[in-house]
Amino acid sequence: MLDIVISGLLLSGTYALVALGLNLQYGVSRIMNLANGEMLVLGALAAFWMFTVGKLNPYLTMVLAAPLAFVGNWLIYRFLLRPLVSRSKNQGQLEVDSILATFGMSFILIGIMISIEGGFFAYKYLSIPIEILGTKASLSRIVAFAVACCIGLALYLWLNRSRTGMAVRAVAVSPQSALLVGINVPKISALAFALGGAITAVGGVLISTFITLDASIGVIFTMKALIIVIMGGVGDTRGVIIAAVILGLVETTVATLIDPGLTLAAAYLIFLAILLFRPQGLFGRKPT
Amino acid sequence: MLRRDLLALATGALALATAVSVSAQTPIKIGSVAPKTGALAGGAVVTQWPNVELWAAQVNERGGLNVGGEMRPVEVIEYDDKTNPGEHIKLAQRLATQDKVDFVVAPYGTGFNIAAAPVYGKFGYPMIAVSAITDKVEELTGRYDNLFFTLGTTTAFVTGVRDILVEQREAGNINNRVAMVNVADAFGIELADVARTLFTDAGFELVYDKSYPLGTPDLSPVMKGAKASNPTSFIAWSYPPDSFGLAQQAIIEDLDVSIYYSAVATSFPAFAGAYGSKINNVLGAGGTNVDDPKIAEYRAAHEAVTGKVADYWASANTYASLQILEQAIEGADTTDRAVVTQYIKENAFDTVMGTITFEDNFSAKFWSVGQWQDGVFRGVKGTNVDGAVDVRLKDGWD
């Protein structure tokens, strides 16, 4: 039983890393970023490449990748997505446009990654077994979980305690009203998008230490992230974390007690239930 | 006036260019459609693409293929099917009708070979399939006269593993307890079905028998469950991402078995790259005989030309399939596809895998099980292949 809880929580950490970035991008910047998974895989590729070529510790790569991803995503938002935001008359149109634009972007990213490494990013780091309360887990998973906790906590505190964080939340609630109280919405949106991209890339670096990825696998992560963000309530960090924990625990429970073949079915069942009974997500506000 | 002169000059230059290209030997066009993106890309860029590159480079270095008394270079036209059968069929049609290629490299993946066989068949292309394993060989080759199989059948694949289990049980090294898992897609399900019958008929007890979805991020519940069932053998009918993931979890859980087998990608150099000596004595699908001078020479050329280490299984078979095509074109001395197809059926070919002949479009010369032994993945079970080494027992994960 304790086994399931610990394994489940560790898996939740992975899921949180996958979804926290998309939550900022979709919840605040209103960009339904379908290239989210590719950004994650790009982080993984960076870690793999630095490790095999430069023998660099992936956690060091993580520290280097975060600011790079931040700047890269800021540029993407500024030059690729900002024009879409400016020209769209309503949220619906922006969603359609951003889905198409980022879908295209995902192919470009895949192409770039394949030109660097077409095969598997196969390397392992810290795959040392550690025993916690009688359950064995690899140290790399535990580190990823710890970093996920730190990111989640830092994000939560920043959003709720700082002035900029409050502005970000205001934009998440209503970009129009945020403008009225003097918030620089374009700037905050760019910040949220860039931060989201940086978190996703960091997630990719961490995940690559224990999951073998390849350039084309991003879409799997985009889908998982989407489910988690929608389950948690778009734009709400607490929601994402809780949804990740639920998903991790349920999948591990089903895999252990019933059949590993049913994990996907279980995940989609919960997703369906939430969509049916609480369409705005666990922490989402009802549209007024 | 000036414009007209320029136009005349340009036309003249164009005519000259055309004349020059005609006087050089017209290349033999080879179409190759396989994944560069999508779920199977990771495998195709290891096993399929580098061999196409290597073969074309080597043929052209020799001056090309000798057809009708002249040396014609080969020109490869590559397309990415995005691991999408629909896309593959569209591209196959494009190869035939627009690019007008003379021959094709067979697709990568069982499903793709079966799905594309009618299209390639319609245009008469011989398809020497490599990365395609099925028990329906007879039915398929009966239906598609142009389709050849070279890597074995599902039953042969599983029989190799069963034989190892039986031998080790007779030697007193393992008992009847086998933990078996499979990836829940067509490939894994078909293998697990065959294995369930073959293993139980041989008196083994499947103490753990579960499937998991493709792309499962956390295989620890699977490995914990397998370990808790207390087996002496662990068999996984797995695909690339999960073959890596299962080995990872086996190391973490310190799975104490004497026989550890995972299917596809175990033979990839990246597998040893990721786990080093920890995966010593791990069994996997495939195998090769690195001591065979032909194989050794092929592997060296593979690395020199493509910059990549060949995998220890279907890489050599893929290269051999291209050698068969090459020798059939030269032997038949024509690019007439029907004649070349007939030539493949009736002749023996000298390849890196040894002499290959087809009986009812099936070549029964392949490795089915290999084992990582001190950094090299050696064949331990195969059909009509030489150089199988003895199976070693897995002893811990250090």
XYZ file of C-alpha atoms in Angstrom, chain A residues 23-216:
194
model
C -0.611 25.728 -17.448
C 1.138 29.108 -17.491
C 1.158 29.280 -21.264
C -2.462 28.329 -21.707
C -3.874 29.759 -18.516
C -2.179 33.147 -18.596
C -0.933 33.824 -22.116
C -3.962 32.032 -23.608
C -1.720 30.183 -26.026
C -2.798 26.571 -26.495
C 0.778 25.483 -27.081
C 0.802 22.198 -28.988
C 4.594 22.382 -29.188
C 4.793 22.027 -25.393
C 5.891 18.385 -25.635
C 8.560 19.272 -28.183
C 9.941 21.938 -25.841
C 10.172 19.223 -23.190
C 11.936 16.845 -25.566
C 14.283 19.671 -26.567
C 15.290 19.971 -22.910
C 15.848 16.213 -22.844
C 17.926 16.370 -26.016
C 20.058 19.137 -24.534
C 20.717 16.986 -21.479
C 21.511 13.912 -23.578
C 23.754 15.827 -25.918
C 25.663 17.624 -23.186
C 26.030 14.361 -21.299
C 27.323 12.282 -24.204
C 29.435 14.963 -25.869
C 30.568 17.088 -22.962
C 30.162 14.618 -20.075
C 28.151 17.331 -18.395
C 25.979 16.563 -15.383
C 22.303 16.826 -16.500
C 21.494 18.948 -13.472
C 24.061 21.459 -14.646
C 22.455 21.356 -18.090
C 19.170 22.093 -16.350
C 20.591 25.267 -14.836
C 21.915 26.320 -18.246
C 18.808 25.274 -20.178
C 16.329 27.193 -18.042
C 17.459 30.734 -18.982
C 18.033 29.685 -22.603
C 14.535 28.249 -22.850
C 13.180 31.376 -21.168
C 14.773 33.655 -23.764
C 13.862 31.323 -26.627
C 10.233 31.146 -25.593
C 10.104 34.875 -25.004
C 11.306 35.404 -28.591
C 8.785 32.876 -29.907
C 6.006 34.684 -28.108
C 7.197 38.131 -29.103
C 7.670 37.473 -32.809
C 5.494 34.486 -33.630
C 2.551 34.585 -31.289
C 2.163 38.239 -30.366
C 0.831 39.124 -33.870
C -1.801 36.410 -33.461
C -2.836 37.814 -30.089
C -3.082 41.345 -31.468
C -5.215 40.447 -34.428
C -7.626 38.045 -32.759
C -10.976 39.544 -31.845
C -11.854 36.992 -29.213
C -10.539 34.090 -27.165
C -11.939 31.482 -29.533
C -10.131 32.860 -32.535
C -6.865 33.127 -30.635
C -7.190 29.511 -29.586
C -7.689 28.324 -33.145
C -4.817 30.464 -34.425
C -2.433 29.489 -31.655
C -3.240 25.795 -32.069
C -2.417 25.986 -35.766
C 0.712 28.086 -35.258
C 2.158 25.981 -32.454
C 1.236 22.764 -34.268
C 3.377 23.977 -37.153
C 6.083 24.994 -34.705
C 6.122 21.475 -33.276
C 7.118 20.089 -36.696
C 9.930 22.599 -37.008
C 11.213 21.627 -33.573
C 10.991 17.911 -34.424
C 12.922 18.566 -37.635
C 15.646 20.409 -35.796
C 15.931 17.697 -33.158
C 16.085 14.908 -35.746
C 18.908 16.674 -37.525
C 20.808 16.570 -34.230
C 19.833 13.088 -33.027
C 17.378 10.865 -34.874
C 17.675 7.865 -32.558
C 16.951 7.402 -28.890
C 18.323 9.773 -26.276
C 19.637 6.816 -24.371
C 21.665 7.691 -21.332
C 21.042 7.177 -17.672
C 21.995 9.320 -14.769
C 21.789 8.578 -11.063
C 19.947 5.364 -11.713
C 20.891 4.273 -8.230
C 18.269 2.497 -6.180
C 17.234 4.316 -3.019
C 14.929 2.864 -0.447
C 12.229 5.069 1.065
C 9.991 3.429 3.642
C 10.607 0.017 2.139
C 10.012 1.074 -1.478
C 12.823 1.116 -3.959
C 13.034 3.983 -6.427
C 15.780 5.450 -8.536
C 17.568 8.513 -7.218
C 16.951 10.362 -10.508
C 13.188 10.052 -10.022
C 13.475 11.321 -6.486
C 15.537 14.307 -7.608
C 12.955 15.044 -10.313
C 10.212 14.833 -7.716
C 12.080 17.183 -5.390
C 12.666 19.720 -8.171
C 8.997 19.450 -9.188
C 8.011 20.228 -5.579
C 10.363 23.211 -5.493
C 9.084 24.579 -8.798
C 5.474 24.073 -7.759
C 6.025 25.748 -4.391
C 8.068 28.617 -5.812
C 5.480 29.217 -8.497
C 2.672 29.165 -5.969
C 4.421 31.603 -3.633
C 5.452 33.883 -6.470
C 1.945 33.994 -7.890
C 0.320 34.627 -4.533
C 2.836 36.766 -2.675
C 4.514 38.996 -5.245
C 3.206 41.978 -7.131
C 4.134 40.546 -10.543
C 2.565 37.261 -9.511
C -0.648 39.042 -8.701
C -0.555 40.709 -12.128
C -0.073 37.278 -13.712
C -3.102 35.972 -11.857
C -5.106 39.011 -12.900
C -4.286 38.339 -16.559
C -5.215 34.703 -16.054
C -8.639 35.729 -14.764
C -9.394 38.409 -17.330
C -6.962 40.081 -19.729
C -9.483 42.845 -20.474
C -10.020 43.819 -16.850
C -6.309 43.543 -16.143
C -5.701 46.199 -18.778
C -8.165 48.492 -17.018
C -6.250 48.417 -13.742
C -3.024 49.355 -15.492
C -1.371 45.971 -15.940
C 0.870 45.685 -18.976
C -0.911 42.623 -20.368
C 1.375 41.979 -23.360
C 4.409 42.044 -21.085
C 2.881 39.763 -18.476
C 1.688 37.344 -21.170
C 5.170 37.183 -22.678
C 6.634 36.627 -19.212
C 4.200 33.806 -18.454
C 4.821 32.141 -21.818
C 8.584 32.343 -21.432
C 8.453 31.078 -17.861
C 6.181 28.231 -18.908
C 8.623 27.245 -21.648
C 11.543 27.338 -19.238
C 9.728 25.102 -16.735
C 8.845 22.634 -19.485
C 12.441 22.480 -20.691
C 13.647 21.911 -17.119
C 11.072 19.129 -16.865
C 12.489 17.594 -20.033
C 16.024 17.611 -18.672
C 14.891 15.902 -15.467
C 12.677 13.343 -17.188
C 15.448 12.393 -19.612
C 17.489 11.028 -16.726
C 15.045 8.143 -16.266
C 12.857 7.883 -19.379
C 14.343 7.140 -22.807
C 12.958 9.674 -25.256
C 13.299 10.318 -28.942
C 12.648 13.374 -31.091
C 9.122 12.343 -32.054
